[in-house]
Amino acid sequence: GQQVMQIPQYQHVQEGEDFTTYCNSSTTLSNIQWYKQRPGGHPVFLIQLVKSGEVKKQKRLTFQFGEAKKNSSLHITATQTTDVGTYFCAGPESRLTFGEGTQLTVNP
Amino acid sequence: NAGVTQTPKFQVLKTGQSMTLQCAQDMNHNSMYWYRQDPGMGLRLIYYSASEGTTDKGEVPNGYNVSRLNKREFSLRLESAAPSQTSVYFCASSGDWLTYEQYFGPGTRLTVT
């Protein structure tokens, strides 16, 4: 079955540093979604990527979908304490599969 | 517009007890989902309902049953709770199956002793 893997599992950064999390699928994805979950909260949808090689930006967040549509990345420029949380990618093939997430902590 | 609501927020059960987790959405979404989240793990799909009147198993359906009561409501039932079912349960909804973003409820934190 489909597997969606994320790395790293944890990332600790100093405020102002950049952060990147990577998502890899064992199969080609029709689209990929990214979610953020604050500590003690629920996942919140960030963005959906559909096209091969697609790049989308939301302020300091840059999302990319690989050319082969089997991988994706989320890059945060100049992290802030408000970026703390766990970031999940999710692939929708056959059944919805979430990656295990990357837990980001930001030291002020 | 409340979005997705879940009840209860917290629950403690003894092994063997049963309970139903309730979920409702007011966004007129077709699809609804139940996930569980364990520490250090992602979200695992238990059951989903692609549209009113249909339900299907997800990745971890054993020990659970669901009912899509109407377009708004999707309940999850534990018939005989086990300690392995201690988890945080999230309900979600989306406009359509696999196409639209999912909106999550606040979660139910369940402990089975």
mmCIF file of N, CA, C and O in Angstrom, chain A residues 9 31 33 35 37 40-43 45 48 88 92 94-96 98-100, chain B residues 33 35 37 40-43 59 90 97-102 104-106 109:
data_model
loop_
_atom_site.group_PDB
_atom_site.id
_atom_site.type_symbol
_atom_site.label_atom_id
_atom_site.label_comp_id
_atom_site.label_asym_id
_atom_site.label_seq_id
_atom_site.Cartn_x
_atom_site.Cartn_y
_atom_site.Cartn_z
ATOM 1 N N GLN A 9 11.918 13.871 11.701
ATOM 2 C CA GLN A 9 10.807 13.684 12.626
ATOM 3 C C GLN A 9 10.734 14.867 13.585
ATOM 4 O O GLN A 9 9.655 15.291 13.983
ATOM 5 N N ASN A 31 -2.291 14.582 -6.005
ATOM 6 C CA ASN A 31 -2.058 15.863 -5.354
ATOM 7 C C ASN A 31 -1.551 15.603 -3.951
ATOM 8 O O ASN A 31 -1.603 14.478 -3.463
ATOM 9 N N GLN A 33 -1.334 17.422 0.100
ATOM 10 C CA GLN A 33 -1.789 18.488 0.987
ATOM 11 C C GLN A 33 -0.829 18.619 2.157
ATOM 12 O O GLN A 33 -0.189 17.648 2.563
ATOM 13 N N TYR A 35 -0.608 20.172 6.208
ATOM 14 C CA TYR A 35 -1.371 20.601 7.375
ATOM 15 C C TYR A 35 -0.411 20.992 8.482
ATOM 16 O O TYR A 35 0.703 20.475 8.573
ATOM 17 N N GLN A 37 -0.344 21.401 12.796
ATOM 18 C CA GLN A 37 -1.032 21.121 14.046
ATOM 19 C C GLN A 37 -0.253 21.759 15.180
ATOM 20 O O GLN A 37 0.880 21.385 15.453
ATOM 21 N N GLY A 40 -1.389 20.463 21.187
ATOM 22 C CA GLY A 40 -2.701 20.355 21.818
ATOM 23 C C GLY A 40 -3.862 20.703 20.916
ATOM 24 O O GLY A 40 -5.016 20.689 21.357
ATOM 25 N N GLY A 41 -3.583 21.015 19.670
ATOM 26 C CA GLY A 41 -4.645 21.429 18.753
ATOM 27 C C GLY A 41 -4.980 20.380 17.720
ATOM 28 O O GLY A 41 -4.593 19.217 17.840
ATOM 29 N N HIS A 42 -5.692 20.806 16.717
ATOM 30 C CA HIS A 42 -6.083 19.903 15.645
ATOM 31 C C HIS A 42 -5.405 20.333 14.346
ATOM 32 O O HIS A 42 -4.992 21.482 14.204
ATOM 33 N N PRO A 43 -5.262 19.410 13.389
ATOM 34 C CA PRO A 43 -4.629 19.780 12.121
ATOM 35 C C PRO A 43 -5.427 20.836 11.375
ATOM 36 O O PRO A 43 -6.662 20.796 11.344
ATOM 37 N N PHE A 45 -5.546 22.813 7.612
ATOM 38 C CA PHE A 45 -5.105 22.763 6.223
ATOM 39 C C PHE A 45 -4.294 24.015 5.882
ATOM 40 O O PHE A 45 -4.664 25.141 6.211
ATOM 41 N N GLN A 48 -2.741 22.880 -0.919
ATOM 42 C CA GLN A 48 -2.788 21.687 -1.750
ATOM 43 C C GLN A 48 -1.984 21.957 -3.017
ATOM 44 O O GLN A 48 -2.117 23.012 -3.636
ATOM 45 N N PHE A 88 2.366 18.213 8.730
ATOM 46 C CA PHE A 88 2.058 16.936 8.088
ATOM 47 C C PHE A 88 1.833 17.123 6.603
ATOM 48 O O PHE A 88 1.205 18.091 6.174
ATOM 49 N N PRO A 92 -3.467 11.567 -1.157
ATOM 50 C CA PRO A 92 -4.841 11.098 -1.260
ATOM 51 C C PRO A 92 -5.055 9.852 -2.087
ATOM 52 O O PRO A 92 -6.198 9.518 -2.364
ATOM 53 N N SER A 94 -5.906 6.261 -3.221
ATOM 54 C CA SER A 94 -6.715 5.130 -2.766
ATOM 55 C C SER A 94 -7.283 5.313 -1.366
ATOM 56 O O SER A 94 -8.451 5.124 -1.122
ATOM 57 N N ARG A 95 -6.462 5.685 -0.420
ATOM 58 C CA ARG A 95 -6.957 6.067 0.897
ATOM 59 C C ARG A 95 -6.069 7.212 1.375
ATOM 60 O O ARG A 95 -4.926 7.336 1.001
ATOM 61 N N LEU A 96 -6.623 8.028 2.225
ATOM 62 C CA LEU A 96 -5.873 9.187 2.710
ATOM 63 C C LEU A 96 -4.764 8.729 3.639
ATOM 64 O O LEU A 96 -5.017 8.035 4.607
ATOM 65 N N PHE A 98 -1.483 10.092 5.842
ATOM 66 C CA PHE A 98 -0.704 11.189 6.380
ATOM 67 C C PHE A 98 0.701 10.705 6.704
ATOM 68 O O PHE A 98 0.899 9.584 7.164
ATOM 69 N N GLY A 99 1.677 11.575 6.471
ATOM 70 C CA GLY A 99 3.007 11.290 6.965
ATOM 71 C C GLY A 99 3.018 11.395 8.482
ATOM 72 O O GLY A 99 2.047 11.854 9.094
ATOM 73 N N GLU A 100 4.116 10.965 9.093
ATOM 74 C CA GLU A 100 4.189 11.001 10.561
ATOM 75 C C GLU A 100 4.423 12.403 11.100
ATOM 76 O O GLU A 100 4.302 12.633 12.293
ATOM 77 N N TYR B 33 -14.693 11.859 7.895
ATOM 78 C CA TYR B 33 -13.616 10.926 8.221
ATOM 79 C C TYR B 33 -13.430 10.832 9.731
ATOM 80 O O TYR B 33 -13.684 11.794 10.452
ATOM 81 N N TYR B 35 -10.216 9.759 12.304
ATOM 82 C CA TYR B 35 -8.811 9.433 12.450
ATOM 83 C C TYR B 35 -8.498 9.195 13.924
ATOM 84 O O TYR B 35 -9.156 9.721 14.807
ATOM 85 N N GLN B 37 -4.941 9.516 16.446
ATOM 86 C CA GLN B 37 -3.572 10.011 16.487
ATOM 87 C C GLN B 37 -2.934 9.571 17.785
ATOM 88 O O GLN B 37 -3.396 9.920 18.869
ATOM 89 N N GLY B 40 3.591 10.741 18.720
ATOM 90 C CA GLY B 40 4.697 10.539 17.803
ATOM 91 C C GLY B 40 4.314 9.939 16.473
ATOM 92 O O GLY B 40 5.185 9.614 15.671
ATOM 93 N N MET B 41 3.017 9.810 16.261
ATOM 94 C CA MET B 41 2.575 9.216 14.997
ATOM 95 C C MET B 41 1.675 10.186 14.259
ATOM 96 O O MET B 41 1.123 11.114 14.818
ATOM 97 N N GLY B 42 1.545 9.931 13.011
ATOM 98 C CA GLY B 42 0.644 10.742 12.203
ATOM 99 C C GLY B 42 -0.794 10.335 12.443
ATOM 100 O O GLY B 42 -1.111 9.587 13.366
ATOM 101 N N LEU B 43 -1.630 10.829 11.599
ATOM 102 C CA LEU B 43 -3.055 10.512 11.669
ATOM 103 C C LEU B 43 -3.320 9.234 10.877
ATOM 104 O O LEU B 43 -2.894 9.121 9.730
ATOM 105 N N GLU B 59 -7.476 2.603 7.294
ATOM 106 C CA GLU B 59 -6.259 1.850 7.585
ATOM 107 C C GLU B 59 -6.382 0.990 8.841
ATOM 108 O O GLU B 59 -5.835 -0.112 8.907
ATOM 109 N N PHE B 90 -9.899 12.294 15.957
ATOM 110 C CA PHE B 90 -10.302 13.475 15.209
ATOM 111 C C PHE B 90 -11.316 13.099 14.146
ATOM 112 O O PHE B 90 -11.139 12.115 13.415
ATOM 113 N N TRP B 97 -14.610 13.685 -1.810
ATOM 114 C CA TRP B 97 -13.612 12.642 -1.526
ATOM 115 C C TRP B 97 -12.345 12.889 -2.328
ATOM 116 O O TRP B 97 -12.341 12.951 -3.521
ATOM 117 N N LEU B 98 -11.254 13.078 -1.608
ATOM 118 C CA LEU B 98 -9.906 13.180 -2.165
ATOM 119 C C LEU B 98 -9.634 14.460 -2.934
ATOM 120 O O LEU B 98 -8.555 14.638 -3.472
ATOM 121 N N THR B 99 -10.576 15.355 -3.010
ATOM 122 C CA THR B 99 -10.363 16.532 -3.846
ATOM 123 C C THR B 99 -10.113 17.794 -3.043
ATOM 124 O O THR B 99 -9.291 18.601 -3.413
ATOM 125 N N TYR B 100 -10.824 17.933 -1.971
ATOM 126 C CA TYR B 100 -10.774 19.173 -1.222
ATOM 127 C C TYR B 100 -10.066 19.018 0.106
ATOM 128 O O TYR B 100 -9.968 17.932 0.645
ATOM 129 N N GLU B 101 -9.652 20.150 0.639
ATOM 130 C CA GLU B 101 -8.983 20.126 1.937
ATOM 131 C C GLU B 101 -9.930 19.620 3.008
ATOM 132 O O GLU B 101 -11.152 19.764 2.888
ATOM 133 N N GLN B 102 -9.331 19.062 4.043
ATOM 134 C CA GLN B 102 -10.108 18.539 5.156
ATOM 135 C C GLN B 102 -10.130 19.535 6.307
ATOM 136 O O GLN B 102 -9.121 20.173 6.607
ATOM 137 N N PHE B 104 -10.830 19.791 10.317
ATOM 138 C CA PHE B 104 -10.816 18.908 11.472
ATOM 139 C C PHE B 104 -11.576 19.486 12.647
ATOM 140 O O PHE B 104 -11.600 20.714 12.851
ATOM 141 N N GLY B 105 -12.167 18.596 13.432
ATOM 142 C CA GLY B 105 -12.752 18.982 14.705
ATOM 143 C C GLY B 105 -11.671 19.088 15.766
ATOM 144 O O GLY B 105 -10.511 18.773 15.515
ATOM 145 N N PRO B 106 -12.037 19.513 16.986
ATOM 146 C CA PRO B 106 -11.063 19.741 18.057
ATOM 147 C C PRO B 106 -10.510 18.469 18.675
ATOM 148 O O PRO B 106 -9.521 18.517 19.398
ATOM 149 N N ARG B 109 -10.126 13.200 23.451
ATOM 150 C CA ARG B 109 -9.025 12.482 24.091
ATOM 151 C C ARG B 109 -9.583 11.341 24.914
ATOM 152 O O ARG B 109 -10.243 11.599 25.923
#
